[in-house]
Short mmCIF file of C-alpha atoms and ligand atoms in Angstrom, two decimals:
data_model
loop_
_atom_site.label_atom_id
_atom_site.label_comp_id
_atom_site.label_asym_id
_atom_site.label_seq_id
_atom_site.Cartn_x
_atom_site.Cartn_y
_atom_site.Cartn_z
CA UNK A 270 5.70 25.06 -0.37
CA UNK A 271 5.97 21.37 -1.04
CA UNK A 272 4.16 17.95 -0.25
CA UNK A 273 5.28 14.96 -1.58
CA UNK A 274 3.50 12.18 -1.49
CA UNK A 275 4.47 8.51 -2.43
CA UNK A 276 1.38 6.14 -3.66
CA UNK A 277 1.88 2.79 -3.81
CA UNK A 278 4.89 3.60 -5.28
CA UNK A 279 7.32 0.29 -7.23
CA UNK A 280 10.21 -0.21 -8.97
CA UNK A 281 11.37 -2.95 -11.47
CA UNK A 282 14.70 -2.86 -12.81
CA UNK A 283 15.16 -4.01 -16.61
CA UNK A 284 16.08 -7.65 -15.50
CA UNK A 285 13.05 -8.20 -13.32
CA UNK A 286 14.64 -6.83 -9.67
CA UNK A 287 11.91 -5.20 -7.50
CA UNK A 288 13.30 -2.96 -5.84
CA UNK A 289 10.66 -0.92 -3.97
CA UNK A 290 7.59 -2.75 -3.07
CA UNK A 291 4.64 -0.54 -3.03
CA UNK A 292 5.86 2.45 -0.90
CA UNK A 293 3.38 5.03 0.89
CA UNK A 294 4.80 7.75 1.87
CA UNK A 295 3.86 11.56 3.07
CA UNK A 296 6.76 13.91 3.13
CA UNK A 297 4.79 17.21 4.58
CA UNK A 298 5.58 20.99 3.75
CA UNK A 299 9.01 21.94 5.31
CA UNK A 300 9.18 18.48 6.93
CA UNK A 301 12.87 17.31 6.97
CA UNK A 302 12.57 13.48 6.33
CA UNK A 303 15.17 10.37 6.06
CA UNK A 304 15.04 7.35 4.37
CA UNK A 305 17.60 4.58 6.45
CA UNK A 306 18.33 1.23 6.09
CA UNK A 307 21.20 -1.06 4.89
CA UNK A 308 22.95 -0.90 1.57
CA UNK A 309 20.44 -2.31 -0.94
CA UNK A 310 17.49 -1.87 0.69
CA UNK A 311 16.04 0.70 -2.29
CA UNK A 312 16.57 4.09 -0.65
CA UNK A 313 18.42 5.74 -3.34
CA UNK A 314 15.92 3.97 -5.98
CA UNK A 315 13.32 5.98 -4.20
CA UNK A 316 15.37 9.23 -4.51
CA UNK A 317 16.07 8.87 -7.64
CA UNK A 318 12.67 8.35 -8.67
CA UNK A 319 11.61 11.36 -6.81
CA UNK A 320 14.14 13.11 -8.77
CA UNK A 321 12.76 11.99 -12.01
CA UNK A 322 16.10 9.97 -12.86
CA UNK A 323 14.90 6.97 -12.81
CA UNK A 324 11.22 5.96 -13.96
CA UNK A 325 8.88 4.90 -11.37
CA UNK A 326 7.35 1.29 -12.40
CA UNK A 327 4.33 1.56 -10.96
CA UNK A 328 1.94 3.88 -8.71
CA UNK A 329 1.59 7.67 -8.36
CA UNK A 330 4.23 10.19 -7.41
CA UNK A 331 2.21 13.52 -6.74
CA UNK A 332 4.09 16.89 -5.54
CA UNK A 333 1.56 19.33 -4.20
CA UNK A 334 -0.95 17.45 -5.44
CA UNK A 335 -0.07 17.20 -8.53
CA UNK A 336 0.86 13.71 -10.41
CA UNK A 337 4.35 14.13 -11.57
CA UNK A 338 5.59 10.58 -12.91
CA UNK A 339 5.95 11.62 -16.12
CA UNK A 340 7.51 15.05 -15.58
CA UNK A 341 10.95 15.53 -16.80
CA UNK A 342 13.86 16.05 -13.90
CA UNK A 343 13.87 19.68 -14.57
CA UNK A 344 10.80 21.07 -14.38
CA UNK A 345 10.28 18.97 -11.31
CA UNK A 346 11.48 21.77 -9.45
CA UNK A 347 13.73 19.69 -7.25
CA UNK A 348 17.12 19.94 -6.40
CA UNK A 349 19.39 16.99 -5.33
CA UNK A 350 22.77 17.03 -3.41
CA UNK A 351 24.72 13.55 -4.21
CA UNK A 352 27.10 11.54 -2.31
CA UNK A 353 30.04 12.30 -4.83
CA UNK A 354 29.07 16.39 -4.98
CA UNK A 355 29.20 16.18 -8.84
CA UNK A 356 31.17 19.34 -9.25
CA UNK A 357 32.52 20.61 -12.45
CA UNK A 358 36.21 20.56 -11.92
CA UNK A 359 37.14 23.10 -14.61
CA UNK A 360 34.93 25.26 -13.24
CA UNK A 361 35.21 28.34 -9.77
CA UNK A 362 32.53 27.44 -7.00
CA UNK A 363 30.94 30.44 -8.31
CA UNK A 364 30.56 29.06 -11.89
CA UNK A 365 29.83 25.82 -10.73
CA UNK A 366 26.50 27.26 -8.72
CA UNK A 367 25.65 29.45 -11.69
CA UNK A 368 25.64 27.06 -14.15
CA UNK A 369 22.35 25.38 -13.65
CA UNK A 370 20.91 28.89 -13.52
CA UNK A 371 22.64 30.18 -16.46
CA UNK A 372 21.04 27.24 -18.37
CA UNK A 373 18.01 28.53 -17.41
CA UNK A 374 18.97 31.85 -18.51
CA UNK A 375 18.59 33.84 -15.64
CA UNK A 376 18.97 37.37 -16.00
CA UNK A 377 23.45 37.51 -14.68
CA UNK A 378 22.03 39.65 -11.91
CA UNK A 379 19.55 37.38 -10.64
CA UNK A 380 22.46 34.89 -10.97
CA UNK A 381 24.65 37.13 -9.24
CA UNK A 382 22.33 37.98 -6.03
CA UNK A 383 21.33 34.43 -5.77
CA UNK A 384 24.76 32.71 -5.93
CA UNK A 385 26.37 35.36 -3.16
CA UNK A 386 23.24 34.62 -0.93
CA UNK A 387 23.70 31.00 -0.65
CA UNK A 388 27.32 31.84 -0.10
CA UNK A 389 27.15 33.55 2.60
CA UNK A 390 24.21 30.87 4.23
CA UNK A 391 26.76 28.08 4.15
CA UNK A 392 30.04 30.63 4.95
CA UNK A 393 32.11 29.80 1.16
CA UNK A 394 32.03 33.82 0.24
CA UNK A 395 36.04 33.63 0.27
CA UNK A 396 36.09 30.46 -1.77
CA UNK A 397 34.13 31.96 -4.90
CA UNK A 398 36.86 31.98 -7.18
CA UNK A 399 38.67 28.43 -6.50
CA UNK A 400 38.44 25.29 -8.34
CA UNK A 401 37.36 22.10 -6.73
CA UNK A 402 40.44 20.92 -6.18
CA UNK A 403 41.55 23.52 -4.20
CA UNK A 404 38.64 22.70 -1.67
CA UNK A 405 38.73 20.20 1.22
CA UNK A 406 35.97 17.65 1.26
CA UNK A 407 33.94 19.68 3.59
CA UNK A 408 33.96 22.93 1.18
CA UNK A 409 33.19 21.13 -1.53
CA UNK A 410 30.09 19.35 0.46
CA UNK A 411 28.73 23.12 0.90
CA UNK A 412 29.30 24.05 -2.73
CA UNK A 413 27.28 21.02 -3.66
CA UNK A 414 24.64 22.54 -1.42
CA UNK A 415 24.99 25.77 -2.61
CA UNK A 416 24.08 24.34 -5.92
CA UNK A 417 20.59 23.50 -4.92
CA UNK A 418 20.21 26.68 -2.62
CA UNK A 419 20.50 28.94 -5.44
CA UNK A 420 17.86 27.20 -7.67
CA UNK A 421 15.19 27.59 -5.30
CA UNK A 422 13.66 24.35 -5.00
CA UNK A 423 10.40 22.96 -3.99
CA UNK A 424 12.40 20.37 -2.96
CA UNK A 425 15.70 19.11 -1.80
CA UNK A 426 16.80 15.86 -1.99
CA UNK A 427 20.10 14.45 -0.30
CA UNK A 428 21.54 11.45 -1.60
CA UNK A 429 24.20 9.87 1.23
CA UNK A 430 25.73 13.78 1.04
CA UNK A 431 27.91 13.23 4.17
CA UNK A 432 29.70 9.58 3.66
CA UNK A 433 32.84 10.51 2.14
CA UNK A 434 33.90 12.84 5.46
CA UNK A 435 35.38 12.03 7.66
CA UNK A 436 33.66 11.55 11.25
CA UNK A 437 34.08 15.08 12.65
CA UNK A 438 32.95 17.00 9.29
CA UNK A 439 30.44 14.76 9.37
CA UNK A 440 29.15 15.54 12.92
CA UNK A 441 29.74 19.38 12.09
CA UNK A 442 27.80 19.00 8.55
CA UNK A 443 25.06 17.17 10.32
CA UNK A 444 23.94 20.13 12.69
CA UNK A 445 24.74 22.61 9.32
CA UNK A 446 21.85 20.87 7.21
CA UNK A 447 19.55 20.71 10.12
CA UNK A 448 19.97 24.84 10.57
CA UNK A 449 19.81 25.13 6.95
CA UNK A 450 16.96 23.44 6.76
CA UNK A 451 15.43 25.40 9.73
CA UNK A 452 16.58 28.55 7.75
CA UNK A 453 15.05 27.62 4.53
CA UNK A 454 12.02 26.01 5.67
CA UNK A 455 12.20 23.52 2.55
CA UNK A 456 10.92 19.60 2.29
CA UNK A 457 13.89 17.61 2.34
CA UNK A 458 14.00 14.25 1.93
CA UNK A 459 17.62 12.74 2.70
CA UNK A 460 18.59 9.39 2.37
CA UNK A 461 21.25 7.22 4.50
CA UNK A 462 22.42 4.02 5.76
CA UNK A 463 23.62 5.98 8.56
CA UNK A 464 21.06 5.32 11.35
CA UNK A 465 22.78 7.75 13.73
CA UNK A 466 22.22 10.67 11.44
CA UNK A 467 18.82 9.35 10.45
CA UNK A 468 18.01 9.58 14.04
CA UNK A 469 19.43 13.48 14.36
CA UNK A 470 18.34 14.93 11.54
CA UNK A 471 14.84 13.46 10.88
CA UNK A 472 11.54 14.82 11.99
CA UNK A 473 10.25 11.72 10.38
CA UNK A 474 12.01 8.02 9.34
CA UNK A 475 11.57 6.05 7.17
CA UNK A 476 13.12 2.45 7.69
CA UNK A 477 13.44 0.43 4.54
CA UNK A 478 14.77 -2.82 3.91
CA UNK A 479 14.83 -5.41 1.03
CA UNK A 480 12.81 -2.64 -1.09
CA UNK A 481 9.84 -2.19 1.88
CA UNK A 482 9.16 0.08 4.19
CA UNK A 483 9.52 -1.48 7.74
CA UNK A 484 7.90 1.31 9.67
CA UNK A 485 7.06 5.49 9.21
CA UNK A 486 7.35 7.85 12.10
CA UNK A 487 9.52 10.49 14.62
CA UNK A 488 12.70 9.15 15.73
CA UNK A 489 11.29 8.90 19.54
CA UNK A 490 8.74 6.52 18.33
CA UNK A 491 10.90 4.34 15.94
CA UNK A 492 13.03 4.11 19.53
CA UNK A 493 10.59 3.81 21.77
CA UNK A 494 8.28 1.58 19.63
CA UNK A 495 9.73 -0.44 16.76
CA UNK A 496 6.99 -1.74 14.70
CA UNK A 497 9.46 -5.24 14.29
CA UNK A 498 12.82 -6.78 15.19
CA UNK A 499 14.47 -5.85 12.24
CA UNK A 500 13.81 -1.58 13.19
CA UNK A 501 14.99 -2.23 16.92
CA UNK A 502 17.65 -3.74 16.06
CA UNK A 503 19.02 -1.42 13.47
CA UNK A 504 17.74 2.01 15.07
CA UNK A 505 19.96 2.72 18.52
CA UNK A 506 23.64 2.84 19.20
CA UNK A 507 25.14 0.83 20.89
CA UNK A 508 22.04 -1.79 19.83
CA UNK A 509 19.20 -3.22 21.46
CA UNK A 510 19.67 -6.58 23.10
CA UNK A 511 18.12 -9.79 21.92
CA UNK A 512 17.17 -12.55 24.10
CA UNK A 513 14.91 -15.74 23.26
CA UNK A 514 12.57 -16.55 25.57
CA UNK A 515 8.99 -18.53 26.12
CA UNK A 516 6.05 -16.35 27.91
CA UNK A 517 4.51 -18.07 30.82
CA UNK A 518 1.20 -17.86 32.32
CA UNK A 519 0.40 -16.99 36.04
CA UNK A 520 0.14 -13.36 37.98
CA UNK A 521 2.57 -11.62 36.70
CA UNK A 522 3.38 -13.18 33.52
CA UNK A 523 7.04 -14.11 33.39
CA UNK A 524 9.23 -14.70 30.53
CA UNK A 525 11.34 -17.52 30.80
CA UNK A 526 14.74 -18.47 28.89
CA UNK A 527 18.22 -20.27 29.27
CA UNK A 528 19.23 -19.23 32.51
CA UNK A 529 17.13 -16.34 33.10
CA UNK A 530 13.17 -15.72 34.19
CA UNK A 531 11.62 -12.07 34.79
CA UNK A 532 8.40 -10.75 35.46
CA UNK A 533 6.80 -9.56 32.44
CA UNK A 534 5.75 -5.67 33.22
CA UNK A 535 1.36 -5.38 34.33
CA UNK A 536 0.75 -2.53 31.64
CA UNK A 537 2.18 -5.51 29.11
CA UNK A 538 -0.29 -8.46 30.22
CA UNK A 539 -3.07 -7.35 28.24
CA UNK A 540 -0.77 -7.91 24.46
CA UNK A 541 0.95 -10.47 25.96
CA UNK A 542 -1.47 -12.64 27.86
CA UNK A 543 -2.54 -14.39 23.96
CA UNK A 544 1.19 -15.82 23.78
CA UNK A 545 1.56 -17.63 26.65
CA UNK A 546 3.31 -20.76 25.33
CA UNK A 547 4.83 -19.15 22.55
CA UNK A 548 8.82 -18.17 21.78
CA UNK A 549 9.05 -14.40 21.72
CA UNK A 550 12.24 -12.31 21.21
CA UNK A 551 12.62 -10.28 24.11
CA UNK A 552 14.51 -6.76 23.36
CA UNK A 553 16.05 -4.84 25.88
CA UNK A 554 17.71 -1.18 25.03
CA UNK A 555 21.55 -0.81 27.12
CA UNK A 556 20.21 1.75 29.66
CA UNK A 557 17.52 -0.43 30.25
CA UNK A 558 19.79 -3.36 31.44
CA UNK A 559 20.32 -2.24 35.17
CA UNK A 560 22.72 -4.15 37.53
CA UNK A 561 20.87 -6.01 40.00
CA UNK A 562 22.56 -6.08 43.84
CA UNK A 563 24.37 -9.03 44.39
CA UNK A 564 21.88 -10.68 46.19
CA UNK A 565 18.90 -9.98 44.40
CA UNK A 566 18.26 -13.99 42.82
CA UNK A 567 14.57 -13.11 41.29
CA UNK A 568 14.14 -11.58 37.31
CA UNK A 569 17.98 -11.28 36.80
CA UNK A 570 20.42 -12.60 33.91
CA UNK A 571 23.79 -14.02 34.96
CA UNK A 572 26.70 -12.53 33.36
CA UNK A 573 30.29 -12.14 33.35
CA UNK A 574 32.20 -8.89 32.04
CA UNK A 575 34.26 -9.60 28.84
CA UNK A 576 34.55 -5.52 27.81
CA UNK A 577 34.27 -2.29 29.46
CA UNK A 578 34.36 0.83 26.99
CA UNK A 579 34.95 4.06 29.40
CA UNK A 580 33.01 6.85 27.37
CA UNK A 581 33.40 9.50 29.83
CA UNK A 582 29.95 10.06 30.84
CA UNK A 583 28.61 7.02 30.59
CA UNK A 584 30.38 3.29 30.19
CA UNK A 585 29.28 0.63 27.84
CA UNK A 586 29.78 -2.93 29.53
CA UNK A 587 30.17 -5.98 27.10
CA UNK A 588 28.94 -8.80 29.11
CA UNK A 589 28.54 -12.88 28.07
CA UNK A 590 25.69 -14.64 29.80
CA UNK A 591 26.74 -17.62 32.29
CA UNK A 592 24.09 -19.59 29.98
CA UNK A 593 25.20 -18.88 26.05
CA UNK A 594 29.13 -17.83 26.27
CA UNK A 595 28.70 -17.09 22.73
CA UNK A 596 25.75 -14.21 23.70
CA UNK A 597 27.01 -10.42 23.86
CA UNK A 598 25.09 -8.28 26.24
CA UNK A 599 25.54 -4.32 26.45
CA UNK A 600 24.77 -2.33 28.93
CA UNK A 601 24.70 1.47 29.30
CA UNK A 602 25.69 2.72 32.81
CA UNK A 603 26.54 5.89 34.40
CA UNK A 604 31.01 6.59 34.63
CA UNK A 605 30.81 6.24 37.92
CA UNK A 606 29.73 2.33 37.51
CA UNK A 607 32.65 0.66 39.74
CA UNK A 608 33.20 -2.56 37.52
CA UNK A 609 35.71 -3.94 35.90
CA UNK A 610 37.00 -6.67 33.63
CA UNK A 611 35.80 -10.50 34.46
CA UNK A 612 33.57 -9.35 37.33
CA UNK A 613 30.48 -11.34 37.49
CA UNK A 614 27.05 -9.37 37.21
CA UNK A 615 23.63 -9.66 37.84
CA UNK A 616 21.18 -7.67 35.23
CA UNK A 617 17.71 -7.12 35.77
CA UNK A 618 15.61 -5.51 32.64
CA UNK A 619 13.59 -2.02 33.63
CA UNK A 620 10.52 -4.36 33.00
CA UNK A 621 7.92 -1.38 31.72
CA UNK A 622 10.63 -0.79 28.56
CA UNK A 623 11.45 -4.19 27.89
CA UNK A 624 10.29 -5.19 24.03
CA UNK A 625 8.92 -8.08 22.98
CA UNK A 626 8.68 -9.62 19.42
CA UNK A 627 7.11 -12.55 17.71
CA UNK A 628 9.07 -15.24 17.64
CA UNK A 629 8.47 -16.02 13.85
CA UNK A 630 7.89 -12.86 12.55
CA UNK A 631 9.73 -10.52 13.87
CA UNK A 632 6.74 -8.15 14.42
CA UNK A 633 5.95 -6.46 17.76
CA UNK A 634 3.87 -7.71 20.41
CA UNK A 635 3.09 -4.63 22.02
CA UNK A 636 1.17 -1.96 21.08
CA UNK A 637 2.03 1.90 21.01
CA UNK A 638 2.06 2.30 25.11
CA UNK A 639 3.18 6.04 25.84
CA UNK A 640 6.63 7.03 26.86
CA UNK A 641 8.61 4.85 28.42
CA UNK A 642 8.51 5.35 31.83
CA UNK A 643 11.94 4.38 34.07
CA UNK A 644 11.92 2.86 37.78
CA UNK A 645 12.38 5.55 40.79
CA UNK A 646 15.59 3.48 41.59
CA UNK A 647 17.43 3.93 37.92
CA UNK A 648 16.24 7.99 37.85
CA UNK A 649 17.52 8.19 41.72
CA UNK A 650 21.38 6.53 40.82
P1 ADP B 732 20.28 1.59 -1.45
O1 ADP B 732 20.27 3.00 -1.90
O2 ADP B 732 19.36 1.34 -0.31
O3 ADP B 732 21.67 1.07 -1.17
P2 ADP B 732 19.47 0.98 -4.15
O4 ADP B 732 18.22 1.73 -4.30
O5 ADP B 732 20.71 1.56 -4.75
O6 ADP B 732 19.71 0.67 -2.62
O7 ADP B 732 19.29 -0.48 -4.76
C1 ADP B 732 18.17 -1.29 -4.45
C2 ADP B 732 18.27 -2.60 -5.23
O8 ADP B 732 18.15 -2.34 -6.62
C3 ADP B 732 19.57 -3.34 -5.05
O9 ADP B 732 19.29 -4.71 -5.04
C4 ADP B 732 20.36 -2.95 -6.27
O10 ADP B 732 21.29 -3.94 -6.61
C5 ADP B 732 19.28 -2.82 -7.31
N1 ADP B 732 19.64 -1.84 -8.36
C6 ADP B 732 20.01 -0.55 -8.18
N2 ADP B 732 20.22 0.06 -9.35
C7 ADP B 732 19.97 -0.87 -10.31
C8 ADP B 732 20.01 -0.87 -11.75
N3 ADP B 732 20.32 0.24 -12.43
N4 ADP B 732 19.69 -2.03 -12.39
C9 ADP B 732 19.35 -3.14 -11.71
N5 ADP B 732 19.30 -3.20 -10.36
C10 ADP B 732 19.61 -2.10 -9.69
#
């Protein structure tokens, strides 16, 4: 049983950089959470200082209630998984998950039931005896694991764990640590630049960048419902589309750019009726960039197909916009989407999921609106 919670939480390196800004954060009992954003952005700071290995500057770190800042690593009751897996070489797998109980002089048959447990969760009974060498990067991912099984945390952290597999082990290893944490029922907090895995893995996000926290919440809602431009842009593969555009008055509002107007959704009028005049950014997820018919002329964008990736299920079309050349549009359609290369298109956004963003600031104009809901036309195709 473990809550973590994160108050106002800061970080100063010796040579004055900040690199958290006052994080708040509630990691619930057995909730698996990840910390994602770009390299730099003061994930692994935040880890660390959850691990105790790197002081915290400023504000409270409490665990269960508890205030815990000044708590050495080890009796933190945590257990951390890092990106290089920090194995002894000299030492067998079995050795190498003993050891941090044999400093803490467990009886050798505590040791001994505990080590073959967490074994035979993450499948490496046969590879007891070997060295590390003798492992392949995805063994030696699950002895790292193993480590912090057998120790019984509060607590697991994972630092970046998968980034030096390659992309199928990682897949594979993704789906292990979300069992394992089903299995164990343990708080995990995992940290990644990866947004895909961030997005898989987490019951709850939390998007960082330059040392703050952008936005907190389920991966639906961080899709659905970016709090700014910078968490649209960077949560969803392939990304959301940017377009600038002005908001103009009338019944229905319209939004109005280089070559393109569309009516602005009703259920959006309310948020967006107090920026009529103003430049928004207008953000528009692939599958919600439909191909108008030819001779539709009203709320479409005019573009040309420069690259069609053929996915199997679905296609992603690359598309420049007859107004901006240098624009790239994607769009997410079904296989069976009968286009090819150079063909000249017609989009039209699904207006009710359309995003829009200040202009300035980045932050978003809507407010938290439900699901989003898709026209009888795109769930008919
Ligand atoms: P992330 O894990 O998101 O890549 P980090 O937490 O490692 O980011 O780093 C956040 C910021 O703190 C970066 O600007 C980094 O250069 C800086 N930083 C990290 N470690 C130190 C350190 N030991 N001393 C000074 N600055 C550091």
């Amino acid at each position: 049983m473990a809550r973590v919670e994160l108050k106002n939480i800061e970080k100063v390196y010796e040579g004055g950089v900040k690199a958290v800004h006052g994080a708040n954060v509630v990691i619930e009992d057995q909730e698996f959470v990840v910390f994602v954003g770009p390299s730099g952005c003061g994930k692994s700071t935040t880890l660390r200082m959850v691990a105790g290995l790197e002081d915290i500057s400023s504000g409270d770190l409490l665990i269960d209630g508890e205030r815990v800042n000044d708590l050495p690593p080890k009796n933190r009751n945590i257990a951390m998984v890092f990106q290089n897996y920090a194995l002894y070489p000299h030492m067998t797998v079995y050795e190498n998950m003993a050891f941090g109980l044999r400093i803490r002089k467990l009886p050798d048959a505590e040791i001994d039931s505990r080590v073959r447990a967490a074994a035979k969760i993450l499948s490496i009974e046969m590879l007891l005896d070997r060295k590390p060498k003798a492992l392949s990067g995805g063994q030696r991912q699950r002895v790292a694991v193993g480590r912090a099984i057998v120790r019984n945390p509060k607590v697991f952290l994972f630092d970046e764990p998968l980034s030096n597999l390659d992309a199928k082990l990682r897949v594979q290893m993704r789906t292990e640590i979300a069992k394992l944490h089903h299995r164990l029922k343990a708080t995990m907090i995992y940290v990644t630049h990866d947004q895909v895995e961030a997005m898989t893995m987490g019951d709850k996000i939390v998007v960082m960048k330059d040392g703050l926290i952008q936005q907190i919440g389920s991966p639906l809602l961080l899709y659905d419902h970016p709090a700014n431009k910078f968490v649209a842009g960077f949560i969803g593969s392939p990304p959301m589309n940017f377009l600038e555009g002005v908001i103009e008055g009338g019944t229905p509002l319209r939004v109005k750019g280089e070559g393109f107007s569309f009516a602005v959704a009703p259920e959006h009028r309310d948020s967006l009726a107090a920026h009529v005049g103003k430049t928004v950014s207008i953000g528009i997820r692939p599958e919600h960039m439909m191909i108008a018919p030819r001779e539709q002329e009203d709320n479409v964008i005019n573009a040309h197909i420069t690259v069609i990736e053929e996915l199997g299920a679905e296609a992603h079309i690359y598309m420049s916009r007859a107004a901006d050349d240098s624009e790239n549009l994607i769009a997410r359609v079904d296989q069976r989407h009968g286009y090819k290369m150079d063909d000249t298109v017609k989009i039209t956004p699904e207006a009710s999921a359309v995003r829009y963003f200040d202009g300035e600031t980045g932050r978003a104009l809507l407010g938290v609106i439900g699901p989003i809901r898709m026209s009888s036309r795109r769930q008919a195709e």
